[in-house]
mmCIF file of C-alpha atoms in Angstrom:
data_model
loop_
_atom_site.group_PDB
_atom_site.id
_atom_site.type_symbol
_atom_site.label_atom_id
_atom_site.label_comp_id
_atom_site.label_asym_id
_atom_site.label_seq_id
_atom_site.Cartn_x
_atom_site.Cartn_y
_atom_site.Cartn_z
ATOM 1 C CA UNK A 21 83.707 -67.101 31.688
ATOM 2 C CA UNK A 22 85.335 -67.494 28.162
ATOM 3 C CA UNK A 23 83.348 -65.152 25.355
ATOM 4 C CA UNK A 24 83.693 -67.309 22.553
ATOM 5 C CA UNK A 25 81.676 -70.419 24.431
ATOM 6 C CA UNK A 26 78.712 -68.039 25.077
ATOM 7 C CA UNK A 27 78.688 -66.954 21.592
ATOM 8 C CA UNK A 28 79.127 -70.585 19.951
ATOM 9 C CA UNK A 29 75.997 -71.374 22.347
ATOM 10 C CA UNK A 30 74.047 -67.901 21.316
ATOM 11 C CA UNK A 31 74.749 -68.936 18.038
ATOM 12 C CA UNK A 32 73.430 -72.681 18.184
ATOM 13 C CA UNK A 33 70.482 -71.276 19.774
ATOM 14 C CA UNK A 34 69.531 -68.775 18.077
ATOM 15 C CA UNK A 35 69.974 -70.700 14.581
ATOM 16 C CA UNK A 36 67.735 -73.551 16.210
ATOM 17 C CA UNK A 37 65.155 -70.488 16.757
ATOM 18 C CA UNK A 38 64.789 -69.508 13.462
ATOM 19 C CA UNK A 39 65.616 -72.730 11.711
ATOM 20 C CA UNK A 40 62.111 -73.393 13.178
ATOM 21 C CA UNK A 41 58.491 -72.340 12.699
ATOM 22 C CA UNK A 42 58.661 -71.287 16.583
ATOM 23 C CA UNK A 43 60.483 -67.614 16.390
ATOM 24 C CA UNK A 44 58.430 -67.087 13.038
ATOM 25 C CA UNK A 45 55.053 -68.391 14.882
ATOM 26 C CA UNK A 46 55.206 -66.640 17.926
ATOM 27 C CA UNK A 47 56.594 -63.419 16.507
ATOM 28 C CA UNK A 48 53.529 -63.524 14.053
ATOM 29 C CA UNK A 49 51.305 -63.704 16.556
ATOM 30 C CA UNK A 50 52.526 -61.362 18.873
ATOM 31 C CA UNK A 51 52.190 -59.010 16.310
ATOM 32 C CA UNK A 52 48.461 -59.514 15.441
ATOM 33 C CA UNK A 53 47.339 -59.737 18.845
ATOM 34 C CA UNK A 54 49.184 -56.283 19.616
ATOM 35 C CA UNK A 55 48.300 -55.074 16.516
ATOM 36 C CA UNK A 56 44.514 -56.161 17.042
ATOM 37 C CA UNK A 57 44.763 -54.048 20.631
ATOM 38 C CA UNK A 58 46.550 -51.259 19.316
ATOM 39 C CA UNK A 59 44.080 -50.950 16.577
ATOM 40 C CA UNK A 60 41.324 -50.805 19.407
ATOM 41 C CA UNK A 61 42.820 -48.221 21.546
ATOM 42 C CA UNK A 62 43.232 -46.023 18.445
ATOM 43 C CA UNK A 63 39.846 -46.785 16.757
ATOM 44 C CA UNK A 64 38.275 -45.749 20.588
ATOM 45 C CA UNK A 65 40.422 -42.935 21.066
ATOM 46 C CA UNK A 66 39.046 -41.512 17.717
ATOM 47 C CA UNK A 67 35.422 -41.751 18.386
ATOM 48 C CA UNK A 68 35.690 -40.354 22.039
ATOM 49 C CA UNK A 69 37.490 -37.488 20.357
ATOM 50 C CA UNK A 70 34.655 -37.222 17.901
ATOM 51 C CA UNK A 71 32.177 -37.148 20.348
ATOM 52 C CA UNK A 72 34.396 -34.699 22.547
ATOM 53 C CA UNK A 73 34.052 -32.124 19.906
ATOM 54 C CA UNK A 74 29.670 -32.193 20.623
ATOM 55 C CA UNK A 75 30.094 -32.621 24.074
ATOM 56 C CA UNK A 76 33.458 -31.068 26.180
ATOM 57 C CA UNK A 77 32.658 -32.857 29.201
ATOM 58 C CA UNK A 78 33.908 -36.234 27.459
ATOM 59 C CA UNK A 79 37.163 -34.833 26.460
ATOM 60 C CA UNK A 80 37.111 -33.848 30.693
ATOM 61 C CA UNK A 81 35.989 -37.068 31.450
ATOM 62 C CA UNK A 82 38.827 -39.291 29.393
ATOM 63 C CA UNK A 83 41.471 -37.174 29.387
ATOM 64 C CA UNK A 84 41.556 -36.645 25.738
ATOM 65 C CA UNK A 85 43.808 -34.022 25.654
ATOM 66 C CA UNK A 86 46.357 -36.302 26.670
ATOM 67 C CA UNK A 87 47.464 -38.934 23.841
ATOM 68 C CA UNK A 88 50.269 -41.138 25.837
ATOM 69 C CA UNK A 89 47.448 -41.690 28.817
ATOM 70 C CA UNK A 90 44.808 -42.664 26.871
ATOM 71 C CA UNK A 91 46.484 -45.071 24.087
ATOM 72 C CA UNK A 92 50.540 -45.331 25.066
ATOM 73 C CA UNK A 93 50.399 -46.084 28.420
ATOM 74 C CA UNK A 94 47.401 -48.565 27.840
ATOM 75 C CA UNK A 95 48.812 -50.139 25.162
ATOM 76 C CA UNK A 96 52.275 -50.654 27.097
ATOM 77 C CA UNK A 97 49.855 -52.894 29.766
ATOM 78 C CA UNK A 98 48.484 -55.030 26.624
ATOM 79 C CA UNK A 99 51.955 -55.848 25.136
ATOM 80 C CA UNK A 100 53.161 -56.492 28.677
ATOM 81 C CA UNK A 101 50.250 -58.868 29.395
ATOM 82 C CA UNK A 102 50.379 -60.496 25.831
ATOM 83 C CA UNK A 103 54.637 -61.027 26.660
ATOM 84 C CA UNK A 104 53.264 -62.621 29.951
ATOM 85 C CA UNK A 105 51.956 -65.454 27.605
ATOM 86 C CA UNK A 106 54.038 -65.787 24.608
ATOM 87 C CA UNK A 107 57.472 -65.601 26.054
ATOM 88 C CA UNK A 108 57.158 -68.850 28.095
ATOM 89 C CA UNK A 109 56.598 -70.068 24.802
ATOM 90 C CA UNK A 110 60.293 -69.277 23.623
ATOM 91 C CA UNK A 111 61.681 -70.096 27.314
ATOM 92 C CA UNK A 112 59.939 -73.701 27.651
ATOM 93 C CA UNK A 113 61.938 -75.731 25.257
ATOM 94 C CA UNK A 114 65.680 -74.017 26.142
ATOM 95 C CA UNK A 115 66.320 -76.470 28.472
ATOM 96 C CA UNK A 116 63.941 -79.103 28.990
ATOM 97 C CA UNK A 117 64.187 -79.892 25.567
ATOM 98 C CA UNK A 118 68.134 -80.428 25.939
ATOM 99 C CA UNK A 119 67.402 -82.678 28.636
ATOM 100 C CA UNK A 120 64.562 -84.634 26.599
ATOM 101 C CA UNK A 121 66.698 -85.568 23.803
ATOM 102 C CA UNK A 122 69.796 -86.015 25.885
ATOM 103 C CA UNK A 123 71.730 -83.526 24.736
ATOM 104 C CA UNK A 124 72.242 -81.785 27.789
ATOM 105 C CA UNK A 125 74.485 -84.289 29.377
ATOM 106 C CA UNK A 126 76.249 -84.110 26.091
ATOM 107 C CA UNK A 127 77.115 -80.478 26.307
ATOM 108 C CA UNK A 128 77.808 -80.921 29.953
ATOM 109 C CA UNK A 129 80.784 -83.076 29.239
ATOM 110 C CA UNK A 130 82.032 -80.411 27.056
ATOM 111 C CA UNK A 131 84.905 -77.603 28.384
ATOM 112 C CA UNK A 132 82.080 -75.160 29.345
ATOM 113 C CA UNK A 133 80.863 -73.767 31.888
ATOM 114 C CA UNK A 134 77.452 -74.048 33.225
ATOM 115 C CA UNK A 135 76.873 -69.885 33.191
ATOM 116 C CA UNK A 136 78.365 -69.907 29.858
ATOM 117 C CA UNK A 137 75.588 -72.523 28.689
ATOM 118 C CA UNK A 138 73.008 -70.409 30.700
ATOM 119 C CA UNK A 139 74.128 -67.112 29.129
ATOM 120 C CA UNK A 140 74.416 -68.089 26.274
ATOM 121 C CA UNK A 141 70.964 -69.507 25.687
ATOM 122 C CA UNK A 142 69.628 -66.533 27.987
ATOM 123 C CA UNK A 143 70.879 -64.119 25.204
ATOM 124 C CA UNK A 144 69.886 -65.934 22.301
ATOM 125 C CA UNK A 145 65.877 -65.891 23.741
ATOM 126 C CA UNK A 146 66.794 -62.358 24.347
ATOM 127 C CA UNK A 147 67.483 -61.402 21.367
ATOM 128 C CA UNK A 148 64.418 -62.979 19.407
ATOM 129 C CA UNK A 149 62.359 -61.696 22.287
ATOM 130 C CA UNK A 150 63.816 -57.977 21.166
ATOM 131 C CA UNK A 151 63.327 -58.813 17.120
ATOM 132 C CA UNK A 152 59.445 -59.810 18.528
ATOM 133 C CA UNK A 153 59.526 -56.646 20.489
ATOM 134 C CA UNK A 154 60.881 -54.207 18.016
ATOM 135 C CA UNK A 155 58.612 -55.551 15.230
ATOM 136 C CA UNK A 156 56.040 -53.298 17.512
ATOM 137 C CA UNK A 157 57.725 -50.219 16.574
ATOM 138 C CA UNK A 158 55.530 -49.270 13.974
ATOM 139 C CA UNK A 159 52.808 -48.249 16.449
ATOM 140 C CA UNK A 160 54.205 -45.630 18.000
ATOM 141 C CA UNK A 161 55.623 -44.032 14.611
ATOM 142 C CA UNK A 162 52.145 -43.842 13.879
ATOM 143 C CA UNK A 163 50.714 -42.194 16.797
ATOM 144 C CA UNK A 164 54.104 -39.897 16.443
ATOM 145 C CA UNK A 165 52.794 -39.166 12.420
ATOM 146 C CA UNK A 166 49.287 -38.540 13.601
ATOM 147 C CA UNK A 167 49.610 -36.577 16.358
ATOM 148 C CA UNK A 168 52.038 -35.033 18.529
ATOM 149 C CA UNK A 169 52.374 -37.596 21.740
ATOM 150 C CA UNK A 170 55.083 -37.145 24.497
ATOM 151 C CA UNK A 171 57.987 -39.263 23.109
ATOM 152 C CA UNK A 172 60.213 -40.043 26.377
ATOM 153 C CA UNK A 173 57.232 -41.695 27.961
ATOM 154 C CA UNK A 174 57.203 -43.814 24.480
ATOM 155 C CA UNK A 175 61.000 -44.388 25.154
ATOM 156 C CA UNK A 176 60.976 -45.332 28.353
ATOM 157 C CA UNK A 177 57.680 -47.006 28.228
ATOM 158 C CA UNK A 178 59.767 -49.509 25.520
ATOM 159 C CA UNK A 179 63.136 -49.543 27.715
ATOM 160 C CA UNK A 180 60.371 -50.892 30.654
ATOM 161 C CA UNK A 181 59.252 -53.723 28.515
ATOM 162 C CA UNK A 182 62.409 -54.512 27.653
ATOM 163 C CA UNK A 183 63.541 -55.018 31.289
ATOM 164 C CA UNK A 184 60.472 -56.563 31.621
ATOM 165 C CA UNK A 185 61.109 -59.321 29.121
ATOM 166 C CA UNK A 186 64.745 -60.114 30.246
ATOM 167 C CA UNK A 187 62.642 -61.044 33.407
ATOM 168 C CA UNK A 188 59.674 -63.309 32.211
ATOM 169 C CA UNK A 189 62.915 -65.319 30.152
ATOM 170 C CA UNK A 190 64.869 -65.336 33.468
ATOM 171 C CA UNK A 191 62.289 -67.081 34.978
ATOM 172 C CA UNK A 192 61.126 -69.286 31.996
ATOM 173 C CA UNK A 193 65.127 -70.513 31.702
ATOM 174 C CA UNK A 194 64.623 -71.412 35.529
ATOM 175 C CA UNK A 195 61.533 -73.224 34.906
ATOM 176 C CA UNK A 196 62.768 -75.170 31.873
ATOM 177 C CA UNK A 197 65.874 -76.455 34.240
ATOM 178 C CA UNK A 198 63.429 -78.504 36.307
ATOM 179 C CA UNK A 199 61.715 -80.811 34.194
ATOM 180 C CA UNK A 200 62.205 -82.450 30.383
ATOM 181 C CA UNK A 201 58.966 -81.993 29.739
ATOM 182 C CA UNK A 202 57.948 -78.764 27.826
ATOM 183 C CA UNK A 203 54.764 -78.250 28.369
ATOM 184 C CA UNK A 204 55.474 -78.888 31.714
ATOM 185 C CA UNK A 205 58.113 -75.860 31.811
ATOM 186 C CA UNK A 206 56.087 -73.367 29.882
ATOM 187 C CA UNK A 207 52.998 -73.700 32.296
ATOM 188 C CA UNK A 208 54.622 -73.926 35.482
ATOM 189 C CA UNK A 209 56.435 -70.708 33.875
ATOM 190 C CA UNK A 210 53.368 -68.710 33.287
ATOM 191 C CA UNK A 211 51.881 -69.722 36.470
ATOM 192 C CA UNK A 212 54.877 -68.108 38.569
ATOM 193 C CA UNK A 213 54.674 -64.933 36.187
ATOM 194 C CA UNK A 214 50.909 -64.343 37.029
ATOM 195 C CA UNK A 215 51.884 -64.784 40.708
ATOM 196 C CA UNK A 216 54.133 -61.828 40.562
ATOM 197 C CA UNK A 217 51.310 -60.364 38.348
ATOM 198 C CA UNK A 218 48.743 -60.603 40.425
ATOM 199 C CA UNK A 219 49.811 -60.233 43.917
ATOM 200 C CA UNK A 220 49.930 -56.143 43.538
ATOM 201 C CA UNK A 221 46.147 -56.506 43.813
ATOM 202 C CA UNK A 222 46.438 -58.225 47.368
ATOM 203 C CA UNK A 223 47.688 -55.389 49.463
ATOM 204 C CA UNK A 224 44.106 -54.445 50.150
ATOM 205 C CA UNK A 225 43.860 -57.296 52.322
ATOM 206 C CA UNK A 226 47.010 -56.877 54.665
ATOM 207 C CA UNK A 227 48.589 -54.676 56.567
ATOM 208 C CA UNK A 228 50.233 -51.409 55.320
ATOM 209 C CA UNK A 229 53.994 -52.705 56.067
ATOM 210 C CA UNK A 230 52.821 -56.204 54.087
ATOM 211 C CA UNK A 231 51.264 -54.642 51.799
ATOM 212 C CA UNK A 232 54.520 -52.055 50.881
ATOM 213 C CA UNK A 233 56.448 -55.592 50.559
ATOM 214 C CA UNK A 234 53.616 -56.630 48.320
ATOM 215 C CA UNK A 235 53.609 -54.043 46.231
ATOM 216 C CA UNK A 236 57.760 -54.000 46.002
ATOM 217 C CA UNK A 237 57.590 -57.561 44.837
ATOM 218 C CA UNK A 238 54.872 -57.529 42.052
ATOM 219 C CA UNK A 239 56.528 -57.052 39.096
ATOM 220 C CA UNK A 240 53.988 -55.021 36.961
ATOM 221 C CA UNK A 241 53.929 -52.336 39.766
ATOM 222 C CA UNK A 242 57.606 -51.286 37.891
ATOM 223 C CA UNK A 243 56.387 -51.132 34.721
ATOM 224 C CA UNK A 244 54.046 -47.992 35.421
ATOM 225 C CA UNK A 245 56.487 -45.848 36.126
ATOM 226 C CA UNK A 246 58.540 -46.209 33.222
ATOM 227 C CA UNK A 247 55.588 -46.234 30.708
ATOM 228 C CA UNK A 248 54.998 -42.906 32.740
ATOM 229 C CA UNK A 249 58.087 -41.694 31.374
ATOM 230 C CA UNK A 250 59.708 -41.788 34.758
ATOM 231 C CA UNK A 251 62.855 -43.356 35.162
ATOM 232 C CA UNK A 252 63.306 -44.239 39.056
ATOM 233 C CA UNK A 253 66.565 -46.793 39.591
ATOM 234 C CA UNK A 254 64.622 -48.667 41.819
ATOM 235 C CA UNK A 255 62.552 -49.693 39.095
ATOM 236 C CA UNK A 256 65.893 -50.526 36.998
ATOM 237 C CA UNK A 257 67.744 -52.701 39.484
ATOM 238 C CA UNK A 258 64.121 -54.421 40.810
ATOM 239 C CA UNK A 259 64.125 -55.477 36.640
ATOM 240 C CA UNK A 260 68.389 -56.464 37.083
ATOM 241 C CA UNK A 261 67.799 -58.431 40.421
ATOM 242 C CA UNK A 262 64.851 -59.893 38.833
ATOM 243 C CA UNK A 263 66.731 -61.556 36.236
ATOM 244 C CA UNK A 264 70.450 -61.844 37.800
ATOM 245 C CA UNK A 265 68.181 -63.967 40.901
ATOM 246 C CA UNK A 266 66.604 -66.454 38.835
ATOM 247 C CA UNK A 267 69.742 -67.325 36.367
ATOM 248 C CA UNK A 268 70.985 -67.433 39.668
ATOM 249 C CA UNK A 269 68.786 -70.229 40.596
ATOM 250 C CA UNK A 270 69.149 -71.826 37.025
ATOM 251 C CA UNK A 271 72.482 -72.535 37.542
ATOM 252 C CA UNK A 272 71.858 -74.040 40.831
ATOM 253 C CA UNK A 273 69.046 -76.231 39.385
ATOM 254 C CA UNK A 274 71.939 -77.610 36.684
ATOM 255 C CA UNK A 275 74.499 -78.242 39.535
ATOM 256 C CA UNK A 276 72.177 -80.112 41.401
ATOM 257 C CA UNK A 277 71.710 -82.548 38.875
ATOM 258 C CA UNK A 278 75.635 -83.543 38.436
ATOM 259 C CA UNK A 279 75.341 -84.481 41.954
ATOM 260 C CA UNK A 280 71.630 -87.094 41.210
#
């Protein structure tokens, strides 16, 4: 793969990003919706603590004495949940949009590569996805100026969601490859993201050695340990597998159609 073509399609990507209202839009309201939830986790964990001073059992009964469990680790789950439904919303239009306008049989016939086009635009979501990301930083400086909360879990937890994201855009770039239609892309992404979402709470209903397989394959099961402050490789290369697999399958969606 040649460098400079990933980087002239980063580039071109990212400018169409923020030459748009859609970075600026989705960024925005990222932020208030995990600013809203933050502010509830903090405004709860203040009156428990209130009434925790009257009455110890409280304290006992919410773990109170524990910052990270009761409003980082929590809060990691909301911003994961709220990237389950924004991201598709950056991931939708890479692609299917291309193929909409006709562009993408344009840049086709130019000398690149199809992994260099897929990179390319993979890293450019990426990196609005870690401005969007990052522009959450302020919550834990707070908690860190308040109080005196672990700080690897808060490291970690962020290195998780990270991994985490490079996922959900894996998957959304995969989605957009199948269809010119965007709204199309961005559903059919979010419906495949709750799938791995959801199917952790299945493995009640099979078998132990189904249920292990279950469990393995749900993607929010890796999160926890990471927002635990708990770095297990497993965890790491489920997140690089994740992601390698379905730009993986991208690029086999885009060779398929040179042969149609």
């Amino acid at each position: 793969m040649n460098p400079r073509n990933i980087g002239l399609i980063f580039k071109k990507d990212l400018k169409s990003y923020f030459n748009s209202f859609i970075a600026y839009a989705v960024i925005a309201i990222f932020l208030a919706t995990t600013g809203y939830l933050f502010f509830n986790l903090l405004a709860s964990f203040s009156v428990l603590s209130f009434q925790a001073q009257a009455n110890p059992m409280v304290a006992k009964h919410y773990n109170l004495l524990n910052v990270n469990e009761t409003v980082v680790r929590p809060l990691f789950g909301n911003i994961s949940i709220v990237m389950l439904l924004m991201l598709p919303l950056l991931t939708m239009k890479l692609l299917a949009d291309e193929k909409k306008s006709g562009t993408m049989e344009l840049l086709l016939t130019y000398p690149v590569r199809d992994a260099e086009v897929v990179l390319g635009k993979f890293l450019a979501c990426l990196t609005v996805f870690a401005a969007m990301l990052g522009s959450t930083i302020g919550y834990p400086l707070l908690l860190i100026n308040l109080g005196e909360p672990e700080v690897l879990p808060m490291i970690t937890g962020y290195a998780g969601l990270f991994l985490l994201g490079a996922a959900f855009i894996s998957l959304g770039i995969f989605t957009s490859s199948l269809t010119e239609n965007q709204i199309i892309a961005g559903s059919l992404s979010i419906g495949v993201l709750f799938v791995f979402w959801l199917m952790g709470y299945s493995t009640m209903f099979v078998s132990s050695g189904i249920g292990q397989i279950i469990s393995y394959v749900a993607i929010n099961e890796h999160l926890e340990s990471l927002a635990k402050g708990v770095v297990d490789t497993e965890d790491i290369i489920y997140f690089l597998v994740f992601t390698a697999l379905f730009l993986f399958l991208t690029l086999r969606s885009l060779e398929s159609k040179r042969w149609r």
